[in-house]
mmCIF file of C-alpha atoms and ligand atoms in Angstrom:
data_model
loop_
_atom_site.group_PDB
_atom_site.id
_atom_site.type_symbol
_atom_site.label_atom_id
_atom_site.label_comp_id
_atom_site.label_asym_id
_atom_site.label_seq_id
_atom_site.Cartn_x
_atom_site.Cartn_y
_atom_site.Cartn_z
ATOM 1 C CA UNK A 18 23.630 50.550 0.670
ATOM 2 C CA UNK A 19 22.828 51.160 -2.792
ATOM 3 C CA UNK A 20 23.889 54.040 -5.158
ATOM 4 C CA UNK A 21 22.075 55.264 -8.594
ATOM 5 C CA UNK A 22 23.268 58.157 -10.992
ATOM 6 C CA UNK A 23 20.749 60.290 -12.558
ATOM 7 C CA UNK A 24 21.229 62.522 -16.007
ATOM 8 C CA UNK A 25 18.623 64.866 -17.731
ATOM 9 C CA UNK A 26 18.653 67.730 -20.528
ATOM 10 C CA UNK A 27 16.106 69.857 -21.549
ATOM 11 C CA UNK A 28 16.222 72.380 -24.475
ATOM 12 C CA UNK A 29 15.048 76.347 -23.664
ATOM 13 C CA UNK A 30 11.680 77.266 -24.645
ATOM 14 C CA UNK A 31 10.317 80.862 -24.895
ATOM 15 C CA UNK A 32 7.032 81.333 -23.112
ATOM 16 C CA UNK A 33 7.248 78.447 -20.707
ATOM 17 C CA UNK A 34 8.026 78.664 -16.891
ATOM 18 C CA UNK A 35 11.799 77.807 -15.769
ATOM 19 C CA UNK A 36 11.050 75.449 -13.133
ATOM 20 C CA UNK A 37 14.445 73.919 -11.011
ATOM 21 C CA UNK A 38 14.454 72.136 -7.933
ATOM 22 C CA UNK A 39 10.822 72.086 -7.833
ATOM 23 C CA UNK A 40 10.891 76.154 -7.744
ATOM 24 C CA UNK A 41 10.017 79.065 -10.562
ATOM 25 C CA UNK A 42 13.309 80.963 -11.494
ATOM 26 C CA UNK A 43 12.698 83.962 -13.226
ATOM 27 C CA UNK A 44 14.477 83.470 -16.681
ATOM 28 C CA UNK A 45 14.037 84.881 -20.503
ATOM 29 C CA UNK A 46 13.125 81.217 -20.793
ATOM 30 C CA UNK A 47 12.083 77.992 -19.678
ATOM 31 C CA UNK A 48 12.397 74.490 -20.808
ATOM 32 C CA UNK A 49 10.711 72.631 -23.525
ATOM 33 C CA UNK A 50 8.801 68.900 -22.237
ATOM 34 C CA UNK A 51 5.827 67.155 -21.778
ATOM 35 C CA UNK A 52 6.083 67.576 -18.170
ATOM 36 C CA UNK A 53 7.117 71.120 -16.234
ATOM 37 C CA UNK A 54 10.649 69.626 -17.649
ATOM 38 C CA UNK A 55 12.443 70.080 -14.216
ATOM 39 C CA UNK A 56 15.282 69.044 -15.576
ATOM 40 C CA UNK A 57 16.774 68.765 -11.894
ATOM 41 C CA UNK A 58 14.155 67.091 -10.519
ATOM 42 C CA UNK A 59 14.079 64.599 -13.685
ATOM 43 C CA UNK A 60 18.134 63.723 -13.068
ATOM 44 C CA UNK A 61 16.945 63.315 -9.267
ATOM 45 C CA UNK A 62 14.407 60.829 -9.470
ATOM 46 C CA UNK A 63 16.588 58.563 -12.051
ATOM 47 C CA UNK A 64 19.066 58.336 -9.443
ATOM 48 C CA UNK A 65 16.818 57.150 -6.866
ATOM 49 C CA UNK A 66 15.056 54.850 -9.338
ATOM 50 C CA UNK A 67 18.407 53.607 -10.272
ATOM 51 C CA UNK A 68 19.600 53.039 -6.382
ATOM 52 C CA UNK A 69 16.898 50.678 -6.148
ATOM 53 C CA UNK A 70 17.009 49.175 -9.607
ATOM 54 C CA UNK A 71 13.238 50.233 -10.869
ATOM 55 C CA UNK A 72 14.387 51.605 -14.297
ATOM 56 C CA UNK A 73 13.802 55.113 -15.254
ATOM 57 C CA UNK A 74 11.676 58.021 -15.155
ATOM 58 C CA UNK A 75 10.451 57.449 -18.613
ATOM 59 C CA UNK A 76 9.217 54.038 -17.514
ATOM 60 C CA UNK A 77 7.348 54.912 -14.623
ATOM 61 C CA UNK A 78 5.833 58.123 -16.241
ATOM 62 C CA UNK A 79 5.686 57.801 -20.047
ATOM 63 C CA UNK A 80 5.788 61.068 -22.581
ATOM 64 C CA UNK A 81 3.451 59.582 -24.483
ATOM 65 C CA UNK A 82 0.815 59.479 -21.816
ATOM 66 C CA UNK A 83 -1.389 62.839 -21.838
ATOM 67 C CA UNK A 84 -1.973 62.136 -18.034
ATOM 68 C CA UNK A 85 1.848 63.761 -17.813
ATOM 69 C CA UNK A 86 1.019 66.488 -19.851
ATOM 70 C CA UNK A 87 2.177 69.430 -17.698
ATOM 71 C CA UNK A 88 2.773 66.951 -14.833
ATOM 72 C CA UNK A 89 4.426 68.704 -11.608
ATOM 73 C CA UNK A 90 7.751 66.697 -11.389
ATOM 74 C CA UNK A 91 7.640 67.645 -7.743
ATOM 75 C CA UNK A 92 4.599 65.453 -7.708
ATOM 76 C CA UNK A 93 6.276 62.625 -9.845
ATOM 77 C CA UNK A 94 9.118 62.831 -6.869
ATOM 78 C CA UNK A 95 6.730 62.282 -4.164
ATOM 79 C CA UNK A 96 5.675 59.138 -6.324
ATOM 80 C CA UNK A 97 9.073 57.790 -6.460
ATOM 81 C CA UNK A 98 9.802 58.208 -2.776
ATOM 82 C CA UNK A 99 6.729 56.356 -1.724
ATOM 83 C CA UNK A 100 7.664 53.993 -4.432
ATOM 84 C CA UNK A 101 11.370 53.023 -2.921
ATOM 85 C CA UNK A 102 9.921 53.146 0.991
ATOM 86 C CA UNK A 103 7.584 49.954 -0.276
ATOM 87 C CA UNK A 104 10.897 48.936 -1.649
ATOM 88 C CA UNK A 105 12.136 48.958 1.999
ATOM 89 C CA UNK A 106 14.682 51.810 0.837
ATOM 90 C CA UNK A 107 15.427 55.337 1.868
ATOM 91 C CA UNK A 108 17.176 58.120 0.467
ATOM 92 C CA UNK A 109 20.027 59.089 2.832
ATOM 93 C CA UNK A 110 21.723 61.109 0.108
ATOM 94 C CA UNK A 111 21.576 62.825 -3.272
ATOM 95 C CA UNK A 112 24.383 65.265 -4.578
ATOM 96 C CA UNK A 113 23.305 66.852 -8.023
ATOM 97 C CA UNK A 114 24.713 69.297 -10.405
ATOM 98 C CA UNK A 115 23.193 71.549 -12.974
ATOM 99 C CA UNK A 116 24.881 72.463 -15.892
ATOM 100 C CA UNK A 117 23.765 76.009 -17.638
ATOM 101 C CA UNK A 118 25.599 79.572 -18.138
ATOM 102 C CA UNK A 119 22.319 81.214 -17.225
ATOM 103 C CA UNK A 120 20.316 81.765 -15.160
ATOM 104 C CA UNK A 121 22.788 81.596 -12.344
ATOM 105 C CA UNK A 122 22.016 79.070 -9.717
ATOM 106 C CA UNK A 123 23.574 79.573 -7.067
ATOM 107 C CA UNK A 124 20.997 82.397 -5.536
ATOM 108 C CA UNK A 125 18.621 79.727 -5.937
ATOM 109 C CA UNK A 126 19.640 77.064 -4.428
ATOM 110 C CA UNK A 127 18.757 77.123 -0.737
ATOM 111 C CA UNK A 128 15.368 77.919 -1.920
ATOM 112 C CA UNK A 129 14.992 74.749 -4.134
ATOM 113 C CA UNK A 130 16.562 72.889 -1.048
ATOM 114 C CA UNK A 131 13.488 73.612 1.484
ATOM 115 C CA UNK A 132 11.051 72.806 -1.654
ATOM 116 C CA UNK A 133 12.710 69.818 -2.540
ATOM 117 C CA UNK A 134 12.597 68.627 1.649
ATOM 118 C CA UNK A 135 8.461 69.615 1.192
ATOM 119 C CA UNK A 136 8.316 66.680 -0.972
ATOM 120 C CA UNK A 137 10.398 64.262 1.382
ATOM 121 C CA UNK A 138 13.822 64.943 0.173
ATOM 122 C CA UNK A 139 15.515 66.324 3.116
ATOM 123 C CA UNK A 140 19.050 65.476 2.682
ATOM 124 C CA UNK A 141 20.324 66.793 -0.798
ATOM 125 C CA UNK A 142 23.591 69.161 -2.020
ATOM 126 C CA UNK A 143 23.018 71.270 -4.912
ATOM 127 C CA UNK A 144 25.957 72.962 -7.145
ATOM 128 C CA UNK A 145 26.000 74.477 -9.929
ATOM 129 C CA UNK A 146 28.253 74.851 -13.077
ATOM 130 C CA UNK A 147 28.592 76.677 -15.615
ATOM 131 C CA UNK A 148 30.136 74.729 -19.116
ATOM 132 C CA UNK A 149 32.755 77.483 -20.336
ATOM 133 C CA UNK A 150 30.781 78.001 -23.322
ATOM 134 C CA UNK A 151 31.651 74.655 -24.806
ATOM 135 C CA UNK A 152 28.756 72.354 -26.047
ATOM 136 C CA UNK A 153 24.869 72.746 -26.077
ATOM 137 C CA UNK A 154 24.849 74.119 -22.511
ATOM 138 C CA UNK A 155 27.664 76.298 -23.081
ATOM 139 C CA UNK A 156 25.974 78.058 -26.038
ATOM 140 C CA UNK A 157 22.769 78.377 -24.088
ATOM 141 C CA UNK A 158 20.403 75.693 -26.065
ATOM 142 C CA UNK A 159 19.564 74.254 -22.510
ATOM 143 C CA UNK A 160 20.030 72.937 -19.266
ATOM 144 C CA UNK A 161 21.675 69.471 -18.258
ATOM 145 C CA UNK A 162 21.829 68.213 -14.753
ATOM 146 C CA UNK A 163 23.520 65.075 -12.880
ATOM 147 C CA UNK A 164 22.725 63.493 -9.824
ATOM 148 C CA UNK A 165 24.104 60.209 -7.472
ATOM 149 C CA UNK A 166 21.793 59.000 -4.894
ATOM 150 C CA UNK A 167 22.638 57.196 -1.727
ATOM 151 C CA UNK A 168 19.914 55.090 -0.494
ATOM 152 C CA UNK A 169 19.852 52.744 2.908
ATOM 153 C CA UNK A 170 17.695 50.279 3.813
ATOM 154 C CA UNK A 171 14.573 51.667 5.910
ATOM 155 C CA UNK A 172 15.045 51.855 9.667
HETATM 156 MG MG1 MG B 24 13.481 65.213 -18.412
#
């Protein structure tokens, strides 16, 4: 069994999309990135990579390559699953938490749950917190998020 933890923050942008969880949220806002800066989805797929000790999604995916301009990070995910199956692994768990005082998450979360098992991640929890106001997320500049994979070997 192998575990990996997973952090990502993204700063709010006017005029972009919010994409979480591989869904659209409406929002006044979404977040600023060279990809569709699913910040969720970013802290996911570091986990994983971690679990099987592959580095990070910065490594695999580079910001400074214009073929991830705009990239879907849903897309990046299916990457990094079929990347730890040839690794003989399998996700059997991911827990994750976003961190944000809006837009609330919890509405939102069952839906990012059946789009997230579209791209071969069935077995995930979702939470999310807000940061009392303290800090960067607290004082709405952005979105962090947190997540701890579990991953088995393949049966
Ligand atoms: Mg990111």
């Amino acid at each position: 069994m192998r575990t990996g933890i997973g952090y990502d923050s993204h700063r709010f942008l006017r005029g972009r999309k919010l994409m979480l969880g591989g869904i659209e949220i409406p929002h006044e806002a979404g977040l600023a990135g060279h990809s569709d800066a699913d910040v969720l989805v970013h802290a996911i797929i570091d986990a994983i990579l971690g679990a099987v000790g592959l580095g990070d999604i910065g490594a695999h995916f580079p910001d400074t390559d214009p073929a991830y301009k705009g990239a879907s990070s849903m897309e990046l995910l299916r990457r990094v699953l079929h990347l730890v199956r040839g690794e003989g692994f399998e996700v059997t768990w991911v827990d994750s938490t976003l961190i944000c005082e809006t837009p609330r998450i919890g509405p939102h979360i069952e839906a990012m749950k059946e789009a997230l098992a579209t791209a071969g991640l069935k077995h995930i929890n979702i939470k999310g917190k807000s940061n009392e106001g303290m800090g960067f997320t607290g004082r709405g500049e952005g979105i962090a998020a947190i997540a701890v994979a579990t991953l088995g070997k393949a049966q």
